[in-house]
mmCIF file of C-alpha atoms and ligand atoms in Angstrom:
data_model
loop_
_atom_site.group_PDB
_atom_site.id
_atom_site.type_symbol
_atom_site.label_atom_id
_atom_site.label_comp_id
_atom_site.label_asym_id
_atom_site.label_seq_id
_atom_site.Cartn_x
_atom_site.Cartn_y
_atom_site.Cartn_z
ATOM 1 C CA MET A 1 -58.523 78.264 -35.948
ATOM 2 C CA LEU A 2 -54.496 77.999 -34.284
ATOM 3 C CA PRO A 3 -54.100 81.444 -32.471
ATOM 4 C CA THR A 4 -50.417 82.822 -33.677
ATOM 5 C CA LEU A 5 -47.513 83.684 -31.237
ATOM 6 C CA ASP A 6 -45.784 86.573 -30.497
ATOM 7 C CA ALA A 7 -42.274 85.996 -31.201
ATOM 8 C CA ARG A 8 -41.895 85.358 -27.850
ATOM 9 C CA LEU A 9 -43.051 83.193 -27.238
ATOM 10 C CA ALA A 10 -42.973 81.123 -30.661
ATOM 11 C CA ALA A 11 -38.791 81.547 -29.360
ATOM 12 C CA ALA A 12 -39.742 79.677 -26.392
ATOM 13 C CA ALA A 13 -42.426 76.587 -28.031
ATOM 14 C CA GLU A 14 -38.684 76.524 -30.054
ATOM 15 C CA LEU A 15 -37.064 74.651 -27.030
ATOM 16 C CA VAL A 16 -39.382 72.940 -25.849
ATOM 17 C CA ARG A 17 -37.642 69.592 -25.581
ATOM 18 C CA PRO A 18 -39.368 67.355 -28.100
ATOM 19 C CA GLY A 19 -41.490 64.272 -27.301
ATOM 20 C CA GLU A 20 -41.266 64.640 -23.810
ATOM 21 C CA PRO A 21 -44.825 65.815 -22.014
ATOM 22 C CA VAL A 22 -44.755 70.137 -21.331
ATOM 23 C CA ALA A 23 -46.326 72.691 -18.840
ATOM 24 C CA ASP A 24 -47.235 76.253 -19.391
ATOM 25 C CA ILE A 25 -47.434 77.911 -16.253
ATOM 26 C CA GLY A 26 -49.030 81.147 -16.185
ATOM 27 C CA CYS A 27 -51.014 80.216 -19.183
ATOM 28 C CA ASP A 28 -53.391 83.723 -19.167
ATOM 29 C CA HIS A 29 -54.958 83.149 -23.321
ATOM 30 C CA GLY A 30 -53.024 79.946 -23.865
ATOM 31 C CA LYS A 31 -51.896 80.239 -27.260
ATOM 32 C CA LEU A 32 -48.545 78.750 -26.214
ATOM 33 C CA THR A 33 -51.024 75.405 -24.963
ATOM 34 C CA ALA A 34 -53.163 75.468 -27.380
ATOM 35 C CA VAL A 35 -49.792 75.404 -30.128
ATOM 36 C CA LEU A 36 -47.757 73.067 -28.494
ATOM 37 C CA ALA A 37 -51.254 70.675 -27.893
ATOM 38 C CA ALA A 38 -51.492 71.016 -32.266
ATOM 39 C CA SER A 39 -48.142 70.555 -33.510
ATOM 40 C CA GLY A 40 -49.160 66.519 -31.504
ATOM 41 C CA LYS A 41 -44.618 66.976 -30.851
ATOM 42 C CA TYR A 42 -46.055 65.973 -26.989
ATOM 43 C CA PRO A 43 -47.009 62.737 -25.035
ATOM 44 C CA LYS A 44 -49.728 65.458 -22.807
ATOM 45 C CA VAL A 45 -49.074 69.361 -22.794
ATOM 46 C CA ILE A 46 -50.716 70.917 -19.681
ATOM 47 C CA GLY A 47 -51.727 74.229 -19.429
ATOM 48 C CA ALA A 48 -52.295 75.688 -15.780
ATOM 49 C CA ASP A 49 -52.865 79.250 -13.906
ATOM 50 C CA LEU A 50 -52.801 80.933 -10.718
ATOM 51 C CA ARG A 51 -56.175 81.913 -11.550
ATOM 52 C CA PRO A 52 -59.832 81.092 -13.068
ATOM 53 C CA GLY A 53 -60.086 84.169 -15.276
ATOM 54 C CA PRO A 54 -57.458 82.632 -17.708
ATOM 55 C CA LEU A 55 -57.869 79.631 -17.012
ATOM 56 C CA ALA A 56 -61.253 79.923 -18.910
ATOM 57 C CA LYS A 57 -59.501 82.397 -21.815
ATOM 58 C CA ALA A 58 -57.246 78.793 -22.451
ATOM 59 C CA GLU A 59 -60.023 77.143 -22.435
ATOM 60 C CA GLN A 60 -61.874 79.113 -24.804
ATOM 61 C CA THR A 61 -58.507 79.297 -27.063
ATOM 62 C CA LEU A 62 -58.268 76.052 -26.947
ATOM 63 C CA GLU A 63 -61.281 74.977 -28.861
ATOM 64 C CA HIS A 64 -61.190 77.132 -30.742
ATOM 65 C CA ALA A 65 -58.480 76.129 -32.054
ATOM 66 C CA GLY A 66 -60.394 72.626 -31.856
ATOM 67 C CA CYS A 67 -57.520 70.698 -29.986
ATOM 68 C CA LYS A 68 -59.659 70.982 -26.068
ATOM 69 C CA ASP A 69 -59.480 67.230 -25.812
ATOM 70 C CA ARG A 70 -55.098 67.657 -26.834
ATOM 71 C CA ALA A 71 -54.740 69.391 -23.345
ATOM 72 C CA GLU A 72 -55.077 69.456 -19.368
ATOM 73 C CA LEU A 73 -56.041 73.005 -17.844
ATOM 74 C CA ARG A 74 -54.976 73.385 -13.824
ATOM 75 C CA LEU A 75 -55.564 75.496 -11.176
ATOM 76 C CA GLY A 76 -53.112 76.685 -9.219
ATOM 77 C CA ASP A 77 -49.649 77.801 -7.648
ATOM 78 C CA GLY A 78 -46.463 77.701 -10.081
ATOM 79 C CA LEU A 79 -45.506 74.306 -10.033
ATOM 80 C CA SER A 80 -48.350 73.101 -7.143
ATOM 81 C CA VAL A 81 -50.270 71.775 -10.034
ATOM 82 C CA LEU A 82 -46.474 68.883 -11.524
ATOM 83 C CA THR A 83 -45.736 66.425 -10.173
ATOM 84 C CA GLU A 84 -42.372 65.117 -10.003
ATOM 85 C CA ASN A 85 -40.850 64.284 -13.306
ATOM 86 C CA GLU A 86 -43.928 64.958 -14.704
ATOM 87 C CA VAL A 87 -42.477 67.088 -17.221
ATOM 88 C CA GLY A 88 -39.974 67.123 -19.174
ATOM 89 C CA SER A 89 -39.739 71.270 -20.029
ATOM 90 C CA ILE A 90 -41.389 73.512 -18.181
ATOM 91 C CA VAL A 91 -42.292 77.515 -19.477
ATOM 92 C CA LEU A 92 -42.433 80.323 -17.746
ATOM 93 C CA ALA A 93 -43.030 83.353 -19.695
ATOM 94 C CA GLY A 94 -44.388 86.765 -19.108
ATOM 95 C CA VAL A 95 -44.450 86.837 -15.487
ATOM 96 C CA SER A 96 -41.212 88.810 -13.573
ATOM 97 C CA ALA A 97 -38.077 87.800 -12.605
ATOM 98 C CA GLN A 98 -38.695 87.749 -8.572
ATOM 99 C CA THR A 99 -41.540 85.388 -9.249
ATOM 100 C CA THR A 100 -40.221 83.276 -11.590
ATOM 101 C CA TRP A 101 -37.630 82.213 -9.102
ATOM 102 C CA GLU A 102 -39.755 82.323 -6.328
ATOM 103 C CA ILE A 103 -41.968 79.665 -8.435
ATOM 104 C CA LEU A 104 -39.069 77.110 -9.522
ATOM 105 C CA GLU A 105 -37.782 78.452 -5.540
ATOM 106 C CA LYS A 106 -40.651 76.583 -4.049
ATOM 107 C CA ALA A 107 -40.406 73.317 -6.227
ATOM 108 C CA PRO A 108 -36.963 71.340 -4.580
ATOM 109 C CA TRP A 109 -37.491 69.202 -7.581
ATOM 110 C CA VAL A 110 -36.079 70.881 -10.212
ATOM 111 C CA PHE A 111 -32.949 71.505 -8.163
ATOM 112 C CA THR A 112 -32.255 67.974 -10.143
ATOM 113 C CA VAL A 113 -30.266 66.929 -12.616
ATOM 114 C CA GLY A 114 -31.457 65.174 -15.857
ATOM 115 C CA GLY A 115 -34.811 67.488 -14.430
ATOM 116 C CA PRO A 116 -36.368 69.241 -16.338
ATOM 117 C CA ARG A 117 -35.354 71.711 -19.330
ATOM 118 C CA ILE A 118 -37.186 75.440 -17.710
ATOM 119 C CA ILE A 119 -38.205 78.352 -20.543
ATOM 120 C CA MET A 120 -38.406 81.530 -19.290
ATOM 121 C CA ILE A 121 -39.545 84.577 -20.851
ATOM 122 C CA PRO A 122 -39.064 87.761 -17.854
ATOM 123 C CA ALA A 123 -41.610 90.270 -17.938
ATOM 124 C CA THR A 124 -39.481 91.848 -15.777
ATOM 125 C CA ARG A 125 -35.195 92.320 -14.921
ATOM 126 C CA HIS A 126 -33.419 89.778 -17.506
ATOM 127 C CA ASP A 127 -30.186 90.550 -15.601
ATOM 128 C CA ALA A 128 -31.387 89.358 -12.216
ATOM 129 C CA LEU A 129 -32.866 86.751 -13.470
ATOM 130 C CA ARG A 130 -29.111 85.513 -14.821
ATOM 131 C CA ARG A 131 -27.586 85.973 -12.112
ATOM 132 C CA TRP A 132 -30.396 83.735 -9.825
ATOM 133 C CA LEU A 133 -29.918 81.163 -11.913
ATOM 134 C CA TRP A 134 -25.942 80.552 -12.544
ATOM 135 C CA GLU A 135 -25.841 81.353 -8.815
ATOM 136 C CA HIS A 136 -28.171 78.207 -8.614
ATOM 137 C CA GLY A 137 -26.845 75.692 -9.821
ATOM 138 C CA PHE A 138 -28.237 76.169 -13.443
ATOM 139 C CA SER A 139 -26.512 76.642 -16.942
ATOM 140 C CA PHE A 140 -27.832 78.096 -20.481
ATOM 141 C CA ALA A 141 -29.355 75.659 -23.806
ATOM 142 C CA ALA A 142 -30.439 79.075 -24.584
ATOM 143 C CA ASP A 143 -30.588 82.548 -24.136
ATOM 144 C CA ARG A 144 -31.942 84.092 -26.820
ATOM 145 C CA PRO A 145 -33.520 87.752 -28.196
ATOM 146 C CA VAL A 146 -36.002 88.137 -29.222
ATOM 147 C CA GLN A 147 -38.199 91.241 -29.988
ATOM 148 C CA ALA A 148 -41.897 91.271 -30.181
ATOM 149 C CA ALA A 149 -44.417 94.695 -30.007
ATOM 150 C CA GLY A 150 -41.274 96.731 -30.079
ATOM 151 C CA ARG A 151 -39.727 95.780 -26.561
ATOM 152 C CA TRP A 152 -36.294 93.276 -26.781
ATOM 153 C CA TYR A 153 -37.232 90.285 -24.786
ATOM 154 C CA ALA A 154 -34.516 87.606 -23.841
ATOM 155 C CA VAL A 155 -35.625 83.599 -24.314
ATOM 156 C CA MET A 156 -34.131 81.218 -21.434
ATOM 157 C CA ALA A 157 -33.552 78.099 -21.983
ATOM 158 C CA ALA A 158 -31.986 76.295 -18.576
ATOM 159 C CA GLU A 159 -31.065 73.168 -16.864
ATOM 160 C CA TYR A 160 -30.068 72.380 -13.289
ATOM 161 C CA THR A 161 -26.340 71.280 -13.896
ATOM 162 C CA GLY A 162 -25.687 71.764 -10.325
ATOM 163 C CA ARG A 163 -22.439 74.252 -11.070
ATOM 164 C CA VAL A 164 -22.312 76.943 -9.278
ATOM 165 C CA TYR A 165 -21.814 80.388 -11.135
ATOM 166 C CA ALA A 166 -20.520 83.647 -9.722
ATOM 167 C CA PRO A 167 -21.411 85.763 -12.870
ATOM 168 C CA THR A 168 -19.902 89.366 -13.269
ATOM 169 C CA PHE A 169 -22.214 92.343 -13.852
ATOM 170 C CA ALA A 170 -22.046 92.074 -17.647
ATOM 171 C CA GLU A 171 -23.010 88.223 -18.139
ATOM 172 C CA CYS A 172 -26.011 89.050 -16.175
ATOM 173 C CA LEU A 173 -26.898 92.092 -18.554
ATOM 174 C CA PHE A 174 -26.163 90.496 -21.728
ATOM 175 C CA GLY A 175 -26.026 86.781 -20.581
ATOM 176 C CA SER A 176 -24.847 84.692 -24.038
ATOM 177 C CA THR A 177 -27.635 86.627 -26.336
ATOM 178 C CA GLY A 178 -24.645 88.195 -28.466
ATOM 179 C CA GLU A 179 -24.614 84.836 -29.838
ATOM 180 C CA TRP A 180 -27.886 84.921 -31.732
ATOM 181 C CA PRO A 181 -29.256 87.726 -34.506
ATOM 182 C CA GLY A 182 -30.852 89.625 -32.925
ATOM 183 C CA GLY A 183 -27.688 90.474 -30.196
ATOM 184 C CA LYS A 184 -26.246 94.460 -30.905
ATOM 185 C CA GLY A 185 -30.741 95.797 -31.205
ATOM 186 C CA TYR A 186 -31.065 93.395 -27.238
ATOM 187 C CA ALA A 187 -27.277 94.754 -25.305
ATOM 188 C CA ASP A 188 -27.814 98.165 -27.068
ATOM 189 C CA TRP A 189 -31.784 98.089 -25.253
ATOM 190 C CA GLN A 190 -30.408 96.366 -22.386
ATOM 191 C CA LYS A 191 -27.324 99.313 -22.485
ATOM 192 C CA ALA A 192 -29.872 102.261 -22.044
ATOM 193 C CA LYS A 193 -31.137 100.581 -19.174
ATOM 194 C CA LEU A 194 -27.464 101.550 -17.301
ATOM 195 C CA PRO A 195 -27.667 105.600 -15.680
ATOM 196 C CA ARG A 196 -30.743 104.280 -14.039
ATOM 197 C CA MET A 197 -28.939 101.593 -12.995
ATOM 198 C CA ARG A 198 -25.840 103.070 -11.736
ATOM 199 C CA LEU A 199 -28.335 106.084 -10.070
ATOM 200 C CA GLY A 200 -28.408 103.417 -7.255
ATOM 201 C CA VAL A 201 -24.534 102.344 -7.249
ATOM 202 C CA PRO A 202 -22.749 103.656 -4.783
ATOM 203 C CA ASP A 203 -19.405 105.580 -6.315
ATOM 204 C CA GLY A 204 -16.385 103.391 -6.268
ATOM 205 C CA SER A 205 -18.258 100.047 -5.680
ATOM 206 C CA ALA A 206 -16.561 97.196 -8.471
ATOM 207 C CA LEU A 207 -20.365 97.657 -9.346
ATOM 208 C CA ALA A 208 -20.016 101.273 -10.308
ATOM 209 C CA GLN A 209 -17.054 100.302 -11.907
ATOM 210 C CA GLU A 210 -18.042 97.819 -14.129
ATOM 211 C CA ILE A 211 -21.475 99.562 -15.031
ATOM 212 C CA ASP A 212 -18.894 102.320 -16.064
ATOM 213 C CA SER A 213 -16.834 100.711 -18.156
ATOM 214 C CA LEU A 214 -19.701 99.106 -19.592
ATOM 215 C CA LEU A 215 -20.839 103.199 -20.067
ATOM 216 C CA ALA A 216 -17.878 103.869 -21.787
ATOM 217 C CA GLY A 217 -17.615 101.288 -24.066
ATOM 218 C CA LEU A 218 -15.554 99.745 -22.365
ATOM 219 C CA PRO A 219 -14.253 95.822 -22.675
ATOM 220 C CA SER A 220 -16.673 93.614 -19.940
ATOM 221 C CA GLN A 221 -14.747 91.949 -17.318
ATOM 222 C CA ALA A 222 -16.533 89.369 -19.120
ATOM 223 C CA ALA A 223 -14.426 88.966 -22.251
ATOM 224 C CA SER A 224 -11.416 87.492 -19.479
ATOM 225 C CA ARG A 225 -12.850 85.267 -18.033
ATOM 226 C CA PRO A 226 -14.091 81.527 -18.878
ATOM 227 C CA ALA A 227 -16.487 80.745 -21.158
ATOM 228 C CA LEU A 228 -19.992 81.141 -19.932
ATOM 229 C CA PRO A 229 -21.453 76.942 -18.329
ATOM 230 C CA LYS A 230 -23.153 75.591 -20.714
ATOM 231 C CA GLY A 231 -26.634 72.725 -20.371
ATOM 232 C CA GLU A 232 -27.504 70.357 -23.040
ATOM 233 C CA PRO A 233 -27.309 71.318 -26.652
ATOM 234 C CA LEU A 234 -30.592 72.356 -28.021
ATOM 235 C CA ALA A 235 -32.857 69.974 -29.608
ATOM 236 C CA LYS A 236 -32.820 70.431 -33.309
HETATM 237 C C1 SAM B 1 -48.888 88.251 -17.727
HETATM 238 S S1 SAM B 1 -49.163 87.115 -17.478
HETATM 239 C C2 SAM B 1 -47.860 85.802 -19.350
HETATM 240 C C3 SAM B 1 -49.288 84.828 -20.185
HETATM 241 C C4 SAM B 1 -48.535 84.405 -21.444
HETATM 242 N N1 SAM B 1 -47.019 82.967 -20.984
HETATM 243 C C5 SAM B 1 -47.320 85.136 -21.834
HETATM 244 O O1 SAM B 1 -46.325 84.937 -21.348
HETATM 245 O O2 SAM B 1 -48.361 85.619 -22.947
HETATM 246 C C6 SAM B 1 -49.312 86.513 -16.631
HETATM 247 C C7 SAM B 1 -49.927 85.026 -16.648
HETATM 248 O O3 SAM B 1 -48.591 84.361 -15.268
HETATM 249 C C8 SAM B 1 -50.414 83.937 -14.259
HETATM 250 N N2 SAM B 1 -49.704 83.753 -12.813
HETATM 251 C C9 SAM B 1 -49.114 84.205 -12.209
HETATM 252 N N3 SAM B 1 -47.817 84.064 -10.739
HETATM 253 C C10 SAM B 1 -48.560 82.518 -10.577
HETATM 254 C C11 SAM B 1 -48.528 81.720 -10.329
HETATM 255 N N4 SAM B 1 -47.703 81.705 -9.478
HETATM 256 N N5 SAM B 1 -49.048 80.432 -10.419
HETATM 257 C C12 SAM B 1 -49.032 80.389 -11.682
HETATM 258 N N6 SAM B 1 -49.472 81.283 -13.358
HETATM 259 C C13 SAM B 1 -49.336 82.703 -12.404
HETATM 260 C C14 SAM B 1 -50.838 85.041 -14.096
HETATM 261 O O4 SAM B 1 -52.588 85.017 -13.872
HETATM 262 C C15 SAM B 1 -51.231 85.811 -15.411
HETATM 263 O O5 SAM B 1 -52.491 85.017 -16.261
#
């Protein structure tokens, strides 16, 4: 039986480039790997994990879904299980923002124009991951807010363009989630974290001013800046 994806992973699946190989890194239970494999839309589907336990679970999921022969499972750290140009999309879902960028930093070949689309669902610090991506030359093809199990997630698809962008704090906090249904709910969820974030910020600093404006409901600096850099339009 094909597993059911939660709203996060279902949104991630929609962002995978059709017709190209795909890797689900940190596949754990293997549900996304199985759904991608069973869809028949991709010439190769790879599920990978750092640890053998999750990979054994993924193998069972593929077996139950009847698509064990349509996916390859690989054991290893991050993108070390892949070769350059092997896949068109890489999914990194459910790991922290820091783990996400550390995995990318260890694979210099992702920093290539025309390289893979990276689809991410950070488990923590959405703002920090957006900042890292912009500051390292990635542009967003999508930044979609999704609610699952009572929490808000951001499902991000980014591509390396080489255009380095210095974002404001508000841009890091919300990205372009406001363009999607659910944007308001996501923004409220993110704003609820501000009082706690403000605690560690020195009074009078530019960041303190920006957080205080957001808390006061004033328009952010982002409103007067040019549009955010975009990646390739989404394949429909
Ligand atoms: C919380 S699970 C997420 C599972 C699934 N992707 C999801 O979003 O539902 C995180 C998985 O990432 C794996 N992981 C953590 N660091 C990794 C790394 N550097 N390389 C590959 N897998 C990693 C863990 O072993 C774990 O199975």
